[in-house]
N, CA, C and O atoms as a Tinker XYZ file with bonds, in Angstrom:
   252  protein
     1  N      0.919000   -1.112000   -0.106000    73     2
     2  CA    -0.066000   -0.148000   -0.072000    64     1     3
     3  C      0.804000    1.173000    0.025000    63     2     4     5
     4  O      1.679000    1.207000    0.889000    81     3
     5  N      0.605000    2.325000   -0.860000    73     3     6
     6  CA     1.337000    3.388000   -1.018000    64     5     7
     7  C      0.029000    4.492000   -1.048000    63     6     8     9
     8  O     -1.149000    4.218000   -1.276000    81     7
     9  N      0.543000    5.645000   -0.784000    73     7    10
    10  CA    -0.057000    6.907000   -1.146000    64     9    11
    11  C     -0.197000    7.420000   -2.643000    63    10    12    13
    12  O      0.806000    7.365000   -3.355000    81    11
    13  N     -1.110000    7.800000   -3.039000    73    11    14
    14  CA    -1.157000    8.432000   -4.377000    64    13    15
    15  C     -1.565000    9.846000   -4.431000    63    14    16    17
    16  O     -2.775000    9.960000   -4.235000    81    15
    17  N     -0.934000   10.998000   -4.639000    73    15    18
    18  CA    -1.333000   12.224000   -4.577000    64    17    19
    19  C     -1.446000   12.952000   -6.181000    63    18    20    21
    20  O     -0.717000   12.724000   -7.147000    81    19
    21  N     -2.443000   13.755000   -6.101000    73    19    22
    22  CA    -2.938000   14.639000   -7.474000    64    21    23
    23  C     -3.379000   15.625000   -6.540000    63    22    24    25
    24  O     -3.261000   15.608000   -5.315000    81    23
    25  N     -4.038000   16.713000   -7.470000    73    23    26
    26  CA    -4.386000   17.960000   -7.465000    64    25    27
    27  C     -5.629000   17.862000   -6.230000    63    26    28    29
    28  O     -5.836000   18.828000   -5.495000    81    27
    29  N     -6.197000   16.933000   -6.141000    73    27    30
    30  CA    -7.496000   16.913000   -4.977000    64    29    31
    31  C     -6.849000   16.365000   -3.734000    63    30    32    33
    32  O     -7.600000   16.431000   -2.761000    81    31
    33  N     -5.470000   15.755000   -3.452000    73    31    34
    34  CA    -5.105000   15.401000   -2.388000    64    33    35
    35  C     -4.330000   14.190000   -2.346000    63    34    36    37
    36  O     -3.534000   13.855000   -3.223000    81    35
    37  N     -4.604000   13.500000   -1.225000    73    35    38
    38  CA    -3.647000   12.095000   -1.257000    64    37    39
    39  C     -4.358000   10.948000   -0.641000    63    38    40    41
    40  O     -4.882000   10.969000    0.473000    81    39
    41  N     -4.330000    9.941000   -1.465000    73    39    42
    42  CA    -5.306000    8.787000   -1.111000    64    41    43
    43  C     -4.489000    7.599000   -0.959000    63    42    44    45
    44  O     -3.588000    7.525000   -1.794000    81    43
    45  N     -4.567000    6.473000    0.035000    73    43    46
    46  CA    -3.957000    5.162000    0.041000    64    45    47
    47  C     -4.440000    4.464000   -1.080000    63    46    48    49
    48  O     -5.607000    4.577000   -1.456000    81    47
    49  N     -3.427000    3.594000   -1.755000    73    47    50
    50  CA    -3.687000    2.862000   -2.913000    64    49    51
    51  C     -2.812000    1.934000   -2.863000    63    50    52    53
    52  O     -1.764000    1.990000   -2.220000    81    51
    53  N     -3.371000    0.595000   -3.859000    73    51    54
    54  CA    -2.426000   -0.588000   -4.037000    64    53    55
    55  C     -2.006000   -0.214000   -5.361000    63    54    56    57
    56  O     -2.826000    0.113000   -6.219000    81    55
    57  N     -0.521000   -0.255000   -5.605000    73    55    58
    58  CA     0.025000    0.031000   -6.736000    64    57    59
    59  C      0.614000   -1.275000   -7.195000    63    58    60    61
    60  O      1.200000   -1.934000   -6.336000    81    59
    61  N      0.551000   -1.729000   -8.370000    73    59    62
    62  CA     1.056000   -2.938000   -9.122000    64    61    63
    63  C      2.177000   -2.724000   -9.494000    63    62    64    65
    64  O      2.362000   -1.709000  -10.164000    81    63
    65  N      3.201000   -3.528000   -9.214000    73    63    66
    66  CA     4.639000   -3.221000   -9.656000    64    65    67
    67  C      4.836000   -3.464000  -11.014000    63    66    68    69
    68  O      4.345000   -4.493000  -11.477000    81    67
    69  N      5.663000   -2.467000  -11.978000    73    67    70
    70  CA     6.212000   -2.708000  -13.071000    64    69    71
    71  C      5.126000   -2.193000  -14.192000    63    70    72    73
    72  O      5.453000   -2.058000  -15.371000    81    71
    73  N      3.631000   -1.881000  -13.646000    73    71    74
    74  CA     2.819000   -1.394000  -14.669000    64    73    75
    75  C      1.881000   -0.140000  -14.197000    63    74    76    77
    76  O      1.647000   -0.052000  -12.992000    81    75
    77  N      1.384000    0.743000  -15.005000    73    75    78
    78  CA     0.657000    1.852000  -14.436000    64    77    79
    79  C     -0.807000    1.337000  -13.917000    63    78    80    81
    80  O     -1.709000    1.463000  -14.746000    81    79
    81  N     -1.046000    0.950000  -13.050000    73    79    82
    82  CA    -2.170000    0.407000  -12.338000    64    81    83
    83  C     -2.273000    0.562000  -10.726000    63    82    84    85
    84  O     -1.469000    0.019000   -9.968000    81    83
    85  N     -3.221000    1.266000  -10.348000    73    83    86
    86  CA    -3.694000    1.444000   -9.080000    64    85    87
    87  C     -4.961000    1.122000   -8.714000    63    86    88    89
    88  O     -5.892000    1.387000   -9.476000    81    87
    89  N     -5.178000    0.496000   -7.479000    73    87    90
    90  CA    -6.626000    0.116000   -6.871000    64    89    91
    91  C     -6.642000    1.125000   -5.574000    63    90    92    93
    92  O     -5.720000    1.489000   -4.844000    81    91
    93  N     -7.983000    1.422000   -5.570000    73    91    94
    94  CA    -8.228000    2.273000   -4.348000    64    93    95
    95  C     -9.375000    1.498000   -3.515000    63    94    96    97
    96  O    -10.585000    1.697000   -3.621000    81    95
    97  N     -8.821000    0.698000   -2.778000    73    95    98
    98  CA    -9.972000   -0.321000   -2.149000    64    97    99
    99  C    -10.610000    0.572000   -0.975000    63    98   100   101
   100  O    -11.668000    0.100000   -0.559000    81    99
   101  N    -10.211000    1.714000   -0.377000    73    99   102
   102  CA   -10.913000    2.480000    0.695000    64   101   103
   103  C    -12.193000    3.387000   -0.012000    63   102   104   105
   104  O    -13.228000    3.765000    0.538000    81   103
   105  N    -11.788000    3.578000   -1.301000    73   103   106
   106  CA   -12.801000    4.323000   -2.168000    64   105   107
   107  C    -13.955000    3.400000   -2.539000    63   106   108   109
   108  O    -15.121000    3.795000   -2.552000    81   107
   109  N    -13.575000    2.121000   -2.848000    73   107   110
   110  CA   -14.513000    0.883000   -3.194000    64   109   111
   111  C    -15.514000    0.876000   -2.002000    63   110   112   113
   112  O    -16.721000    1.104000   -2.082000    81   111
   113  N    -14.762000    0.557000   -0.820000    73   111   114
   114  CA   -15.668000    0.332000    0.487000    64   113   115
   115  C    -16.698000    1.848000    0.736000    63   114   116   117
   116  O    -17.918000    1.749000    0.863000    81   115
   117  N    -16.168000    2.841000    0.765000    73   115   118
   118  CA   -16.994000    4.040000    0.798000    64   117   119
   119  C    -18.164000    4.239000    0.040000    63   118   120   121
   120  O    -19.265000    4.662000    0.393000    81   119
   121  N    -17.607000    3.738000   -1.439000    73   119   122
   122  CA   -18.872000    3.806000   -2.303000    64   121   123
   123  C    -20.066000    3.017000   -1.993000    63   122   124   125
   124  O    -21.229000    3.420000   -1.994000    81   123
   125  N    -19.562000    1.655000   -1.687000    73   123   126
   126  CA   -20.464000    0.572000   -1.291000    64   125   127
   127  C    -21.430000    0.830000   -0.195000    63   126   128   129
   128  O    -22.576000    0.382000   -0.160000    81   127
   129  N    -20.800000    1.688000    0.814000    73   127   130
   130  CA   -21.485000    1.913000    2.074000    64   129   131
   131  C    -22.387000    2.988000    1.939000    63   130   132   133
   132  O    -23.407000    3.146000    2.609000    81   131
   133  N    -21.826000    3.961000    0.747000    73   131   134
   134  CA   -22.816000    5.225000    0.626000    64   133   135
   135  C    -24.024000    4.709000   -0.046000    63   134   136   137
   136  O    -25.161000    5.067000    0.261000    81   135
   137  N    -23.701000    3.730000   -1.111000    73   135   138
   138  CA   -24.918000    3.257000   -1.836000    64   137   139
   139  C    -25.772000    2.341000   -1.138000    63   138   140   141
   140  O    -26.562000    1.660000   -1.792000    81   139
   141  N    -25.698000    2.215000    0.409000    73   139   142
   142  CA   -26.381000    1.410000    0.825000    64   141   143
   143  C    -26.124000   -0.309000    0.899000    63   142   144   145
   144  O    -26.894000   -1.185000    1.293000    81   143
   145  N    -24.864000   -0.400000    0.411000    73   143   146
   146  CA   -24.398000   -1.827000    0.211000    64   145   147
   147  C    -23.715000   -2.216000    1.330000    63   146   148   149
   148  O    -23.156000   -1.357000    2.013000    81   147
   149  N    -23.660000   -3.646000    1.698000    73   147   150
   150  CA   -22.933000   -4.405000    2.899000    64   149   151
   151  C    -22.031000   -5.029000    2.481000    63   150   152   153
   152  O    -21.812000   -5.195000    1.281000    81   151
   153  N    -21.081000   -5.664000    3.781000    73   151   154
   154  CA   -20.188000   -6.636000    3.345000    64   153   155
   155  C    -20.689000   -7.827000    4.240000    63   154   156   157
   156  O    -20.497000   -7.848000    5.456000    81   155
   157  N    -21.341000   -8.812000    3.555000    73   155   158
   158  CA   -21.751000  -10.003000    4.312000    64   157   159
   159  C    -20.544000  -10.765000    4.413000    63   158   160   161
   160  O    -20.217000  -11.197000    5.518000    81   159
   161  N    -19.877000  -10.976000    3.454000    73   159   162
   162  CA   -18.506000  -11.780000    3.412000    64   161   163
   163  C    -17.216000  -11.100000    3.202000    63   162   164   165
   164  O    -16.628000  -11.196000    2.125000    81   163
   165  N    -16.803000  -10.490000    4.081000    73   163   166
   166  CA   -15.403000   -9.738000    3.797000    64   165   167
   167  C    -14.351000  -10.676000    2.991000    63   166   168   169
   168  O    -13.765000  -10.295000    1.978000    81   167
   169  N    -14.214000  -11.778000    3.501000    73   167   170
   170  CA   -13.183000  -12.760000    2.721000    64   169   171
   171  C    -13.409000  -12.857000    1.469000    63   170   172   173
   172  O    -12.402000  -12.905000    0.763000    81   171
   173  N    -14.615000  -12.911000    0.857000    73   171   174
   174  CA   -15.044000  -13.091000   -0.469000    64   173   175
   175  C    -14.970000  -11.776000   -1.380000    63   174   176   177
   176  O    -14.876000  -11.732000   -2.606000    81   175
   177  N    -15.029000  -10.796000   -0.539000    73   175   178
   178  CA   -15.041000   -9.248000   -1.292000    64   177   179
   179  C    -13.476000   -9.042000   -1.457000    63   178   180   181
   180  O    -12.929000   -8.655000   -2.489000    81   179
   181  N    -12.835000   -9.376000   -0.228000    73   179   182
   182  CA   -11.208000   -9.127000   -0.440000    64   181   183
   183  C    -10.645000  -10.117000   -1.850000    63   182   184   185
   184  O     -9.946000   -9.654000   -2.751000    81   183
   185  N    -11.038000  -11.277000   -1.795000    73   183   186
   186  CA   -10.370000  -12.231000   -2.839000    64   185   187
   187  C    -10.723000  -11.737000   -4.187000    63   186   188   189
   188  O     -9.889000  -11.780000   -5.091000    81   187
   189  N    -12.238000  -11.145000   -4.422000    73   187   190
   190  CA   -12.540000  -10.396000   -5.619000    64   189   191
   191  C    -11.778000   -9.124000   -5.706000    63   190   192   193
   192  O    -11.418000   -8.814000   -6.842000    81   191
   193  N    -11.485000   -8.386000   -4.805000    73   191   194
   194  CA   -10.460000   -7.328000   -4.959000    64   193   195
   195  C     -9.409000   -7.361000   -5.404000    63   194   196   197
   196  O     -8.996000   -6.490000   -6.169000    81   195
   197  N     -8.600000   -8.559000   -4.961000    73   195   198
   198  CA    -7.250000   -9.036000   -5.631000    64   197   199
   199  C     -7.393000   -9.500000   -7.046000    63   198   200   201
   200  O     -6.521000   -9.356000   -7.904000    81   199
   201  N     -8.609000  -10.094000   -7.235000    73   199   202
   202  CA    -8.731000  -10.649000   -8.948000    64   201   203
   203  C     -8.984000   -9.504000   -9.634000    63   202   204   205
   204  O     -8.703000   -9.635000  -10.825000    81   203
   205  N     -9.397000   -8.449000   -9.351000    73   203   206
   206  CA    -9.806000   -7.461000   -9.911000    64   205   207
   207  C     -8.599000   -6.599000  -10.290000    63   206   208   209
   208  O     -8.325000   -6.149000  -11.402000    81   207
   209  N     -7.834000   -6.440000   -8.959000    73   207   210
   210  CA    -6.240000   -5.786000   -9.333000    64   209   211
   211  C     -5.519000   -6.457000  -10.169000    63   210   212   213
   212  O     -4.739000   -5.804000  -10.863000    81   211
   213  N     -5.571000   -7.828000  -10.326000    73   211   214
   214  CA    -4.755000   -8.436000  -10.889000    64   213   215
   215  C     -5.096000   -8.396000  -12.573000    63   214   216   217
   216  O     -4.261000   -8.279000  -13.470000    81   215
   217  N     -6.637000   -8.535000  -12.727000    73   215   218
   218  CA    -7.117000   -8.387000  -14.045000    64   217   219
   219  C     -6.613000   -6.834000  -14.720000    63   218   220   221
   220  O     -6.152000   -6.720000  -15.856000    81   219
   221  N     -6.781000   -5.874000  -13.906000    73   219   222
   222  CA    -6.417000   -4.717000  -14.503000    64   221   223
   223  C     -4.689000   -4.323000  -14.340000    63   222   224   225
   224  O     -4.168000   -3.479000  -15.069000    81   223
   225  N     -4.029000   -4.970000  -13.420000    73   223   226
   226  CA    -2.454000   -4.953000  -13.681000    64   225   227
   227  C     -2.002000   -5.756000  -15.164000    63   226   228   229
   228  O     -1.049000   -5.417000  -15.865000    81   227
   229  N     -2.830000   -6.766000  -15.410000    73   227   230
   230  CA    -2.485000   -7.499000  -16.681000    64   229   231
   231  C     -2.914000   -6.767000  -17.728000    63   230   232   233
   232  O     -2.306000   -6.913000  -18.788000    81   231
   233  N     -3.709000   -6.104000  -17.688000    73   231   234
   234  CA    -4.465000   -5.176000  -18.955000    64   233   235
   235  C     -3.514000   -3.895000  -18.880000    63   234   236   237
   236  O     -3.514000   -3.243000  -19.924000    81   235
   237  N     -2.843000   -3.490000  -18.031000    73   235   238
   238  CA    -2.023000   -2.018000  -17.882000    64   237   239
   239  C     -0.861000   -2.160000  -18.703000    63   238   240   241
   240  O     -0.265000   -3.196000  -18.997000    81   239
   241  N     -0.586000   -0.808000  -19.082000    73   239   242
   242  CA     0.737000   -0.727000  -19.856000    64   241   243
   243  C      1.930000   -0.660000  -18.964000    63   242   244   245
   244  O      1.858000   -0.369000  -17.770000    81   243
   245  N      3.115000   -0.964000  -19.652000    73   243   246
   246  CA     4.169000   -1.159000  -18.978000    64   245   247
   247  C      4.925000    0.107000  -18.643000    63   246   248   249
   248  O      5.207000    0.865000  -19.572000    81   247
   249  N      5.260000    0.393000  -17.482000    73   247   250
   250  CA     5.894000    1.450000  -16.897000    64   249   251
   251  C      7.324000    1.770000  -17.809000    63   250   252
   252  O      8.075000    2.688000  -17.478000    81   251
């Protein structure tokens, strides 16, 4: 986990090594909760988070 900074501030992010891919899991959690969603099974949600990060990293361009 690292922080990504832009003109709107700094946010924690998961950064894939060697590619231009970032994941913002705290943002995903916040959006889900704000939309009335719940986390019935945090383990399954986390597994899916890892899958999505891997898919995005595989599709990202090399740095």
